[in-house]
CSV table of N, CA and C in Angstrom, one decimal:
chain,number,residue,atom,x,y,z
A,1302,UNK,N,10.6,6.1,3.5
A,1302,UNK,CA,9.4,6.8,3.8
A,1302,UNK,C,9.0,7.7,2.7
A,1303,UNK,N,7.5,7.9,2.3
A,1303,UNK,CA,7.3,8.5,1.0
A,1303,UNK,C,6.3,9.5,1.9
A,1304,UNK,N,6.7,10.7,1.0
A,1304,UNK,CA,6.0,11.9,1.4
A,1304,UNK,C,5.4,12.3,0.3
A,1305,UNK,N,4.0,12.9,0.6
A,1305,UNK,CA,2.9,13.5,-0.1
A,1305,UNK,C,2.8,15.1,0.5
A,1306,UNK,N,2.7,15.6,-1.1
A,1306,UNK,CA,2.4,17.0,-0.9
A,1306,UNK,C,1.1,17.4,-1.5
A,1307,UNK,N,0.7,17.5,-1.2
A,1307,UNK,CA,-0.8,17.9,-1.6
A,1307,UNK,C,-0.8,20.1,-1.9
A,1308,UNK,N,-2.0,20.0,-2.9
A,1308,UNK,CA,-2.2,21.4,-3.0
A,1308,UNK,C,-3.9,21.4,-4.0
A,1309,UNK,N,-4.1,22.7,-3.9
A,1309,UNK,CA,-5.1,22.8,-5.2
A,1309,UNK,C,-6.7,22.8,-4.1
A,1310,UNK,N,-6.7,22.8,-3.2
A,1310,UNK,CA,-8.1,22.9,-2.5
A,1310,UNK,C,-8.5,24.1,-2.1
A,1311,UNK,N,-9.7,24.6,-1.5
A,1311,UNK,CA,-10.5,25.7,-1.6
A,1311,UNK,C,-11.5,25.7,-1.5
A,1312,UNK,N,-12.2,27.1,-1.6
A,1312,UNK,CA,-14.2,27.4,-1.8
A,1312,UNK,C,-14.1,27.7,-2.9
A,1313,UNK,N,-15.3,26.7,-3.7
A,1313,UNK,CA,-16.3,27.0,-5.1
A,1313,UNK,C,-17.5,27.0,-4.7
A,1314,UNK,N,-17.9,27.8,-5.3
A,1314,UNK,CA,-19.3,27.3,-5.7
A,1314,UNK,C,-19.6,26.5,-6.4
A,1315,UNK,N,-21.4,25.7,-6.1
A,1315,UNK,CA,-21.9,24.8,-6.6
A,1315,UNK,C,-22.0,24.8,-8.3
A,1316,UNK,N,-21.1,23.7,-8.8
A,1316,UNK,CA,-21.5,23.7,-10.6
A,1316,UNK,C,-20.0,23.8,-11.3
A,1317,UNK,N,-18.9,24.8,-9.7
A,1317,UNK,CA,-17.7,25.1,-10.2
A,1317,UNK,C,-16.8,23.9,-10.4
A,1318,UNK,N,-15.5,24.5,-10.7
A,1318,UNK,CA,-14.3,23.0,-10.7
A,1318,UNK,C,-13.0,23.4,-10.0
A,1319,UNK,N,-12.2,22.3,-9.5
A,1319,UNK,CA,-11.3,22.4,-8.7
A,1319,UNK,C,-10.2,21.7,-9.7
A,1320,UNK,N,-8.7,21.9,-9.0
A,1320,UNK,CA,-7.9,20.8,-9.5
A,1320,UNK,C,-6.8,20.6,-8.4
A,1321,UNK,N,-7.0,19.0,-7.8
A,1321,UNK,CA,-6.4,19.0,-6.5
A,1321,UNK,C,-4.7,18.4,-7.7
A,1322,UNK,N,-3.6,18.8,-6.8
A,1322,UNK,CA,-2.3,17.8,-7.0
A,1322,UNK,C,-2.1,17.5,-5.7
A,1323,UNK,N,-0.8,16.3,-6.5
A,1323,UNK,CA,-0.2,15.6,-5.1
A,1323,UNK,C,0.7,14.9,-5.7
A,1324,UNK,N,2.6,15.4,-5.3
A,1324,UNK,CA,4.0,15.2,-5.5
A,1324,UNK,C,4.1,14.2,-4.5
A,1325,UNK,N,4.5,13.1,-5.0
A,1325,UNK,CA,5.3,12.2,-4.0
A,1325,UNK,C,6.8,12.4,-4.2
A,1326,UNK,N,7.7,11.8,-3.1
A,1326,UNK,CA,9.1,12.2,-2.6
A,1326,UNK,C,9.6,10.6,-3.8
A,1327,UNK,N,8.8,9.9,-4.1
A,1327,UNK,CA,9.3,8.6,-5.0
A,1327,UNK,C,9.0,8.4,-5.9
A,1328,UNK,N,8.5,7.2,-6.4
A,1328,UNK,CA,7.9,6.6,-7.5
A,1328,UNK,C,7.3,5.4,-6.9
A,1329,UNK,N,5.4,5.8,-7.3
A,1329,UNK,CA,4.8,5.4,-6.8
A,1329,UNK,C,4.0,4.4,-7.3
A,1330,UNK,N,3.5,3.2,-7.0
A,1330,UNK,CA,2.3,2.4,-8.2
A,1330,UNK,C,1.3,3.0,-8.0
A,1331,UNK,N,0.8,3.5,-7.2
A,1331,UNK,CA,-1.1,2.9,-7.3
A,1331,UNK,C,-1.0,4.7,-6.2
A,1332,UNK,N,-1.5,6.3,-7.0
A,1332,UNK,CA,-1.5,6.8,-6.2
A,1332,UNK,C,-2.7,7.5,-6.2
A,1333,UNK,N,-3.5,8.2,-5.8
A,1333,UNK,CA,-5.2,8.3,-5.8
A,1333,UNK,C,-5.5,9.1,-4.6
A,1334,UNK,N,-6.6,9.6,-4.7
A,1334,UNK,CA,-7.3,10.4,-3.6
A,1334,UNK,C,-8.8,10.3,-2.8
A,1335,UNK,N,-8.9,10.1,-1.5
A,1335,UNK,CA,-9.9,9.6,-0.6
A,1335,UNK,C,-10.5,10.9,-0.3
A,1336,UNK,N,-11.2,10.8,0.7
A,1336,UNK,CA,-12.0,12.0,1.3
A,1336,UNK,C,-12.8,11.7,2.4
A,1337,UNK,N,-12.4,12.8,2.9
A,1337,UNK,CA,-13.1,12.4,4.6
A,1337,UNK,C,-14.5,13.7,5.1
A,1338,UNK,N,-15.6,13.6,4.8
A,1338,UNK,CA,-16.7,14.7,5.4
A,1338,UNK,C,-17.0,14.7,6.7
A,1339,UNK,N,-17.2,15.7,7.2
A,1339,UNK,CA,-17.5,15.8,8.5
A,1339,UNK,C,-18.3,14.5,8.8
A,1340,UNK,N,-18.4,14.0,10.3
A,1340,UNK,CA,-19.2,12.9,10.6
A,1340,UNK,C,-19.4,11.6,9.4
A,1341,UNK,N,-18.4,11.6,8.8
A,1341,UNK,CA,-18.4,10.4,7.9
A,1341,UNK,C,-17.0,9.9,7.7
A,1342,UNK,N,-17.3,8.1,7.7
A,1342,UNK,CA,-16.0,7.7,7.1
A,1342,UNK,C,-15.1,8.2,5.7
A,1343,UNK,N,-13.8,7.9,5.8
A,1343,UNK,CA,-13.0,8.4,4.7
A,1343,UNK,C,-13.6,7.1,3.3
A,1344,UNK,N,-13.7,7.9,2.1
A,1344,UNK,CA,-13.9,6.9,1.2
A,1344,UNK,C,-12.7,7.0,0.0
A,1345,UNK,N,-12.2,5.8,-0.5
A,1345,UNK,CA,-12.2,6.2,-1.3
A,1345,UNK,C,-12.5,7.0,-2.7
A,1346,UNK,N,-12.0,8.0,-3.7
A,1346,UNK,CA,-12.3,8.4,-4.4
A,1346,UNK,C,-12.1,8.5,-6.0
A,1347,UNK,N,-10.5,8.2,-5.7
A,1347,UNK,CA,-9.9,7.9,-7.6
A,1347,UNK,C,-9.1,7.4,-7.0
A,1348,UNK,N,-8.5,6.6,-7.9
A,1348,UNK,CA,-7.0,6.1,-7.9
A,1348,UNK,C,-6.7,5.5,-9.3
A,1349,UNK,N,-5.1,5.9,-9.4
A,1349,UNK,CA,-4.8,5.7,-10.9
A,1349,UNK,C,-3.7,4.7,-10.8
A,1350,UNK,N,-3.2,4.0,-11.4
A,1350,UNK,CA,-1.9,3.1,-11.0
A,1350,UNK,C,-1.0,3.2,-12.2
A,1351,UNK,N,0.2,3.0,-12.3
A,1351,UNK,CA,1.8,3.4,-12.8
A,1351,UNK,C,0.7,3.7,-14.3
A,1352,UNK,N,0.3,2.6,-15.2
A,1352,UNK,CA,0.6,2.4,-16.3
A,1352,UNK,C,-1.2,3.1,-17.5
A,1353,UNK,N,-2.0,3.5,-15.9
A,1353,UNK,CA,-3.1,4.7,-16.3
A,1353,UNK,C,-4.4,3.9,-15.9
A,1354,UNK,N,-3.9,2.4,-15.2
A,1354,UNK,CA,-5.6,2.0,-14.4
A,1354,UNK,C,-6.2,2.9,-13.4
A,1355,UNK,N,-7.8,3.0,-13.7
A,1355,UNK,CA,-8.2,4.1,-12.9
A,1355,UNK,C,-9.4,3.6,-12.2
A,1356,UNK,N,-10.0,3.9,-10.9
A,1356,UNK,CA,-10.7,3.4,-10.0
A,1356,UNK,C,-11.8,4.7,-10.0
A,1357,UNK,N,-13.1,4.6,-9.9
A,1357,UNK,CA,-13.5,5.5,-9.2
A,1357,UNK,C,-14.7,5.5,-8.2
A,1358,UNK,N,-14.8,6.1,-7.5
A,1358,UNK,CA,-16.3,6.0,-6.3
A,1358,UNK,C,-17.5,6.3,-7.7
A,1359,UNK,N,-18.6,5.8,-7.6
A,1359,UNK,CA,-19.4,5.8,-8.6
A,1359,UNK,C,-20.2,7.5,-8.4
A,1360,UNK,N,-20.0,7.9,-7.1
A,1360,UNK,CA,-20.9,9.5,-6.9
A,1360,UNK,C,-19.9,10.4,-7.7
A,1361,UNK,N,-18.3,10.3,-8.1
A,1361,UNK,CA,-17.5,11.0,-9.1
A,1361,UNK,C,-17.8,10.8,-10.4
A,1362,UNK,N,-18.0,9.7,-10.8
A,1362,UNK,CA,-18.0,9.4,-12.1
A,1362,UNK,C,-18.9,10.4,-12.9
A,1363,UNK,N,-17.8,10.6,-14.1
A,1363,UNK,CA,-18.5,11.4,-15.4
A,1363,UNK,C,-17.7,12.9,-14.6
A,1364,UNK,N,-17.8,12.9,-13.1
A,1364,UNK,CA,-17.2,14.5,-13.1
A,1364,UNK,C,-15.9,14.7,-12.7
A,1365,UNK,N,-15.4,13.6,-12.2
A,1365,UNK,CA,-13.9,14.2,-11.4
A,1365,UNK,C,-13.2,13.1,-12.9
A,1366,UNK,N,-12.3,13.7,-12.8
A,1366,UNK,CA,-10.9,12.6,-13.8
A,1366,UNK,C,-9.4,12.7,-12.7
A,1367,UNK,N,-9.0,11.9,-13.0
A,1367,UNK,CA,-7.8,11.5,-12.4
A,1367,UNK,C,-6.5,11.3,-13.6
A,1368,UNK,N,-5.2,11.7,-13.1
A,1368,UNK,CA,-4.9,11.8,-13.9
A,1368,UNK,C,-3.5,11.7,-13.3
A,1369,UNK,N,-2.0,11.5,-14.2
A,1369,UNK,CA,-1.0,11.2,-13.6
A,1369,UNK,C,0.4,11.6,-14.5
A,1370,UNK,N,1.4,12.1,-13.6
A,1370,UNK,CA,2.3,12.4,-14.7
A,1370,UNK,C,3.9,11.6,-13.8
A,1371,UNK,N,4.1,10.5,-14.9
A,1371,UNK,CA,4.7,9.8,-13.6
A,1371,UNK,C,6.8,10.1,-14.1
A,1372,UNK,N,6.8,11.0,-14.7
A,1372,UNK,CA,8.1,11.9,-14.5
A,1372,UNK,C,8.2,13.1,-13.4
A,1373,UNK,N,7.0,13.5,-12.9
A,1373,UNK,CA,7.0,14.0,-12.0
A,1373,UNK,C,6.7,13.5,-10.5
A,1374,UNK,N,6.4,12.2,-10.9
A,1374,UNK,CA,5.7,11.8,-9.4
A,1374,UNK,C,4.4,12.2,-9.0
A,1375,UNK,N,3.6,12.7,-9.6
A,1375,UNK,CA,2.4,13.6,-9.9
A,1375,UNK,C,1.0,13.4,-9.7
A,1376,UNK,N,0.1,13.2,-9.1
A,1376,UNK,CA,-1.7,12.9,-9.5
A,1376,UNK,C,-2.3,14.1,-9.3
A,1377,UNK,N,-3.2,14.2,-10.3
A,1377,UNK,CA,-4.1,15.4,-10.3
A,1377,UNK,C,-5.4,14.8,-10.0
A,1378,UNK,N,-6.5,15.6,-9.7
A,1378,UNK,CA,-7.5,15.5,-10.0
A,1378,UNK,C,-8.3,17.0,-10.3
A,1379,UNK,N,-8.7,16.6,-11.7
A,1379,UNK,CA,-9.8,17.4,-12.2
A,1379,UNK,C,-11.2,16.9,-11.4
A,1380,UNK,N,-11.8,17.9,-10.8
A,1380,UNK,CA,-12.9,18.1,-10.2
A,1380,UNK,C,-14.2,19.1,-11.0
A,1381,UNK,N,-15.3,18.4,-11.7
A,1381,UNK,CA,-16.2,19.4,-12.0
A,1381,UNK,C,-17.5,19.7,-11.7
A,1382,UNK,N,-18.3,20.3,-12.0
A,1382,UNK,CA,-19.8,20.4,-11.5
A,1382,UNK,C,-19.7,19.7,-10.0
A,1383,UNK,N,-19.0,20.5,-9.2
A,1383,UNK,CA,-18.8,19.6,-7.7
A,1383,UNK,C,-20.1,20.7,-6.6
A,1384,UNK,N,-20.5,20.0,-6.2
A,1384,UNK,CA,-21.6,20.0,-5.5
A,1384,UNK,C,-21.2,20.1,-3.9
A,1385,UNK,N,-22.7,20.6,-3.2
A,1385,UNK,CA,-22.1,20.4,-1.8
A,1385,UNK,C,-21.8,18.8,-1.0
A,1386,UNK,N,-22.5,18.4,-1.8
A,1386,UNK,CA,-22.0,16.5,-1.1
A,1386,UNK,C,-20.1,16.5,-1.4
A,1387,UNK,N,-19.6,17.0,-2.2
A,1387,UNK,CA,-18.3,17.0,-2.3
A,1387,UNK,C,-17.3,17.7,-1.2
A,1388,UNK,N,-17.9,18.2,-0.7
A,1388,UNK,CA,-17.2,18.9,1.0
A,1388,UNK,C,-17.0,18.1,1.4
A,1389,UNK,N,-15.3,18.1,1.7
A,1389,UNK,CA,-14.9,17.2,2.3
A,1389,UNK,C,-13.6,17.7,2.6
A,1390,UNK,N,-12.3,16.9,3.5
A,1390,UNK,CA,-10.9,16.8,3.8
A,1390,UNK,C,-10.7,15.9,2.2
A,1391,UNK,N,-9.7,16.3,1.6
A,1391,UNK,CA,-9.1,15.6,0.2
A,1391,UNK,C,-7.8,15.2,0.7
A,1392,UNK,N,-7.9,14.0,0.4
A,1392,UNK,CA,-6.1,13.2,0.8
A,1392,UNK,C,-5.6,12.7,0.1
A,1393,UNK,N,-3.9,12.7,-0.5
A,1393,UNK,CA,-3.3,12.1,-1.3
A,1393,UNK,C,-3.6,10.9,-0.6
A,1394,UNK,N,-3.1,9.7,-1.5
A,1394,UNK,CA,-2.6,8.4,-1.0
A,1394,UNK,C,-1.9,7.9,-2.2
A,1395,UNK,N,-0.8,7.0,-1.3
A,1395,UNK,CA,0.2,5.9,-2.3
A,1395,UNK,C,0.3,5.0,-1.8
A,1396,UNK,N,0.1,3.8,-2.6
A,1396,UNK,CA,0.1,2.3,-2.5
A,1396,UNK,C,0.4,1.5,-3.8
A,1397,UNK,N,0.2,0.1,-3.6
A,1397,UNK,CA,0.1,-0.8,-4.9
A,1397,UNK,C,-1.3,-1.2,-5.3
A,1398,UNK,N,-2.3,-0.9,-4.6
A,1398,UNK,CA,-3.9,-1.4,-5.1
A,1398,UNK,C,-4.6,-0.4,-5.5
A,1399,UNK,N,-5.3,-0.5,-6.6
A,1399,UNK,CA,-6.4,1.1,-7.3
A,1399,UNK,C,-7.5,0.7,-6.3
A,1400,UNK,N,-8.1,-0.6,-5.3
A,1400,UNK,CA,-9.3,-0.4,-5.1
A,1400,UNK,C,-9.3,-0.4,-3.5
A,1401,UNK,N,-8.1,-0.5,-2.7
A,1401,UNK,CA,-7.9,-0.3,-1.2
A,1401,UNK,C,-6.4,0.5,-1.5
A,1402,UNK,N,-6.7,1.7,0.2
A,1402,UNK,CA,-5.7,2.5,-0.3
A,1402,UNK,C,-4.3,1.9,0.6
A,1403,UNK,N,-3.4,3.4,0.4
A,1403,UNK,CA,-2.2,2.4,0.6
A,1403,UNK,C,-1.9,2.4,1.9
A,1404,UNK,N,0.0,2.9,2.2
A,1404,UNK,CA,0.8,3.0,3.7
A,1404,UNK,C,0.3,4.4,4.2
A,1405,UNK,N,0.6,5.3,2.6
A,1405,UNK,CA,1.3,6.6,2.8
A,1405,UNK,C,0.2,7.6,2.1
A,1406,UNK,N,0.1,8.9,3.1
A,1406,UNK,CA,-1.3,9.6,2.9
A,1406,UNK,C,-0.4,11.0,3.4
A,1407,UNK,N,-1.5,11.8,2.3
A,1407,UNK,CA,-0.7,13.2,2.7
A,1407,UNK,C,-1.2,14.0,3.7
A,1408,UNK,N,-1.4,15.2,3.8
A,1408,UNK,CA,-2.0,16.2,5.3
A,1408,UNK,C,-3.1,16.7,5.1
A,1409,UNK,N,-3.6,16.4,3.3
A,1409,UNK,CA,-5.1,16.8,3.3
A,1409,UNK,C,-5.6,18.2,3.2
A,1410,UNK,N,-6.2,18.5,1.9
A,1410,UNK,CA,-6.4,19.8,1.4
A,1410,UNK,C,-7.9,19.9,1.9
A,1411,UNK,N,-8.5,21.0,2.0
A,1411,UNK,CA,-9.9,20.9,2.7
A,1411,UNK,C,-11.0,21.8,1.5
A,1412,UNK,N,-11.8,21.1,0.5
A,1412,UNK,CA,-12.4,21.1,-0.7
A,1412,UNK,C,-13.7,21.7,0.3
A,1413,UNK,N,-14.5,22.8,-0.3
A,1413,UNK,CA,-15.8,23.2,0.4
A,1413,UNK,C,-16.2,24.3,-1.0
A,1414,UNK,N,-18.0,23.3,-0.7
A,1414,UNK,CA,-18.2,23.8,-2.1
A,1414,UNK,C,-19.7,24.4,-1.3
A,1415,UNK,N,-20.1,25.7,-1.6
A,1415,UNK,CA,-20.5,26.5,-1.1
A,1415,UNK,C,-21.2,27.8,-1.7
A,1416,UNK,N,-22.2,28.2,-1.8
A,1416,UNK,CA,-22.5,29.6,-2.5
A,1416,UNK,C,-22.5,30.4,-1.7
């Protein structure tokens, strides 16, 4: 059983940047972060896989990077110019596919971007 720790969420303001992590208990292929907003389904959001393939939802692109450090077990996400459409629940996940997520999902950091 693989466990995710999640950290790094909060209130920014509109324009500001975040930086989510997330330690797995293993060694993971494919580990990445979804997002769930009120009254909406969870989407995916990044996902990186062992060797630095990276996925992303096209409303990230150019602002969030994904990122991985796989002697730690580690994914980051750099979050910038994040806006209020970026409020959301942030969730690790681990699997083997960058473009569907995986088994194992963490407890979810709660991102709210706000003036």
């Amino acid at each position: 059983q693989v466990q995710l720790v999640e950290s790094g969420g909060g209130l920014v303001q509109p324009g500001g940047s975040l930086r989510l992590s997330c330690t797995a208990s293993g060694t993971i292929n494919v580990m990445g972060w979804f997002r769930q907003a009120p009254g909406k389904q969870r989407e995916l959001v990044a996902t990186i896989g062992t060797y630095g393939t990276r996925n992303y939802a096209g409303s990230v692109k150019g602002r969030f990077t994904i990122s991985r450090d796989n002697t730690k077990n580690t994914v980051y996400l750099q979050m910038n110019n994040l806006t209020a459409e970026d409020t959301a629940v942030y969730y690790c996940n681990a699997g083997n596919f960058v473009y569907s997520p995986g088994n194992y999902w963490g407890q979810g950091t709660q991102v709210t971007v706000s003036s």
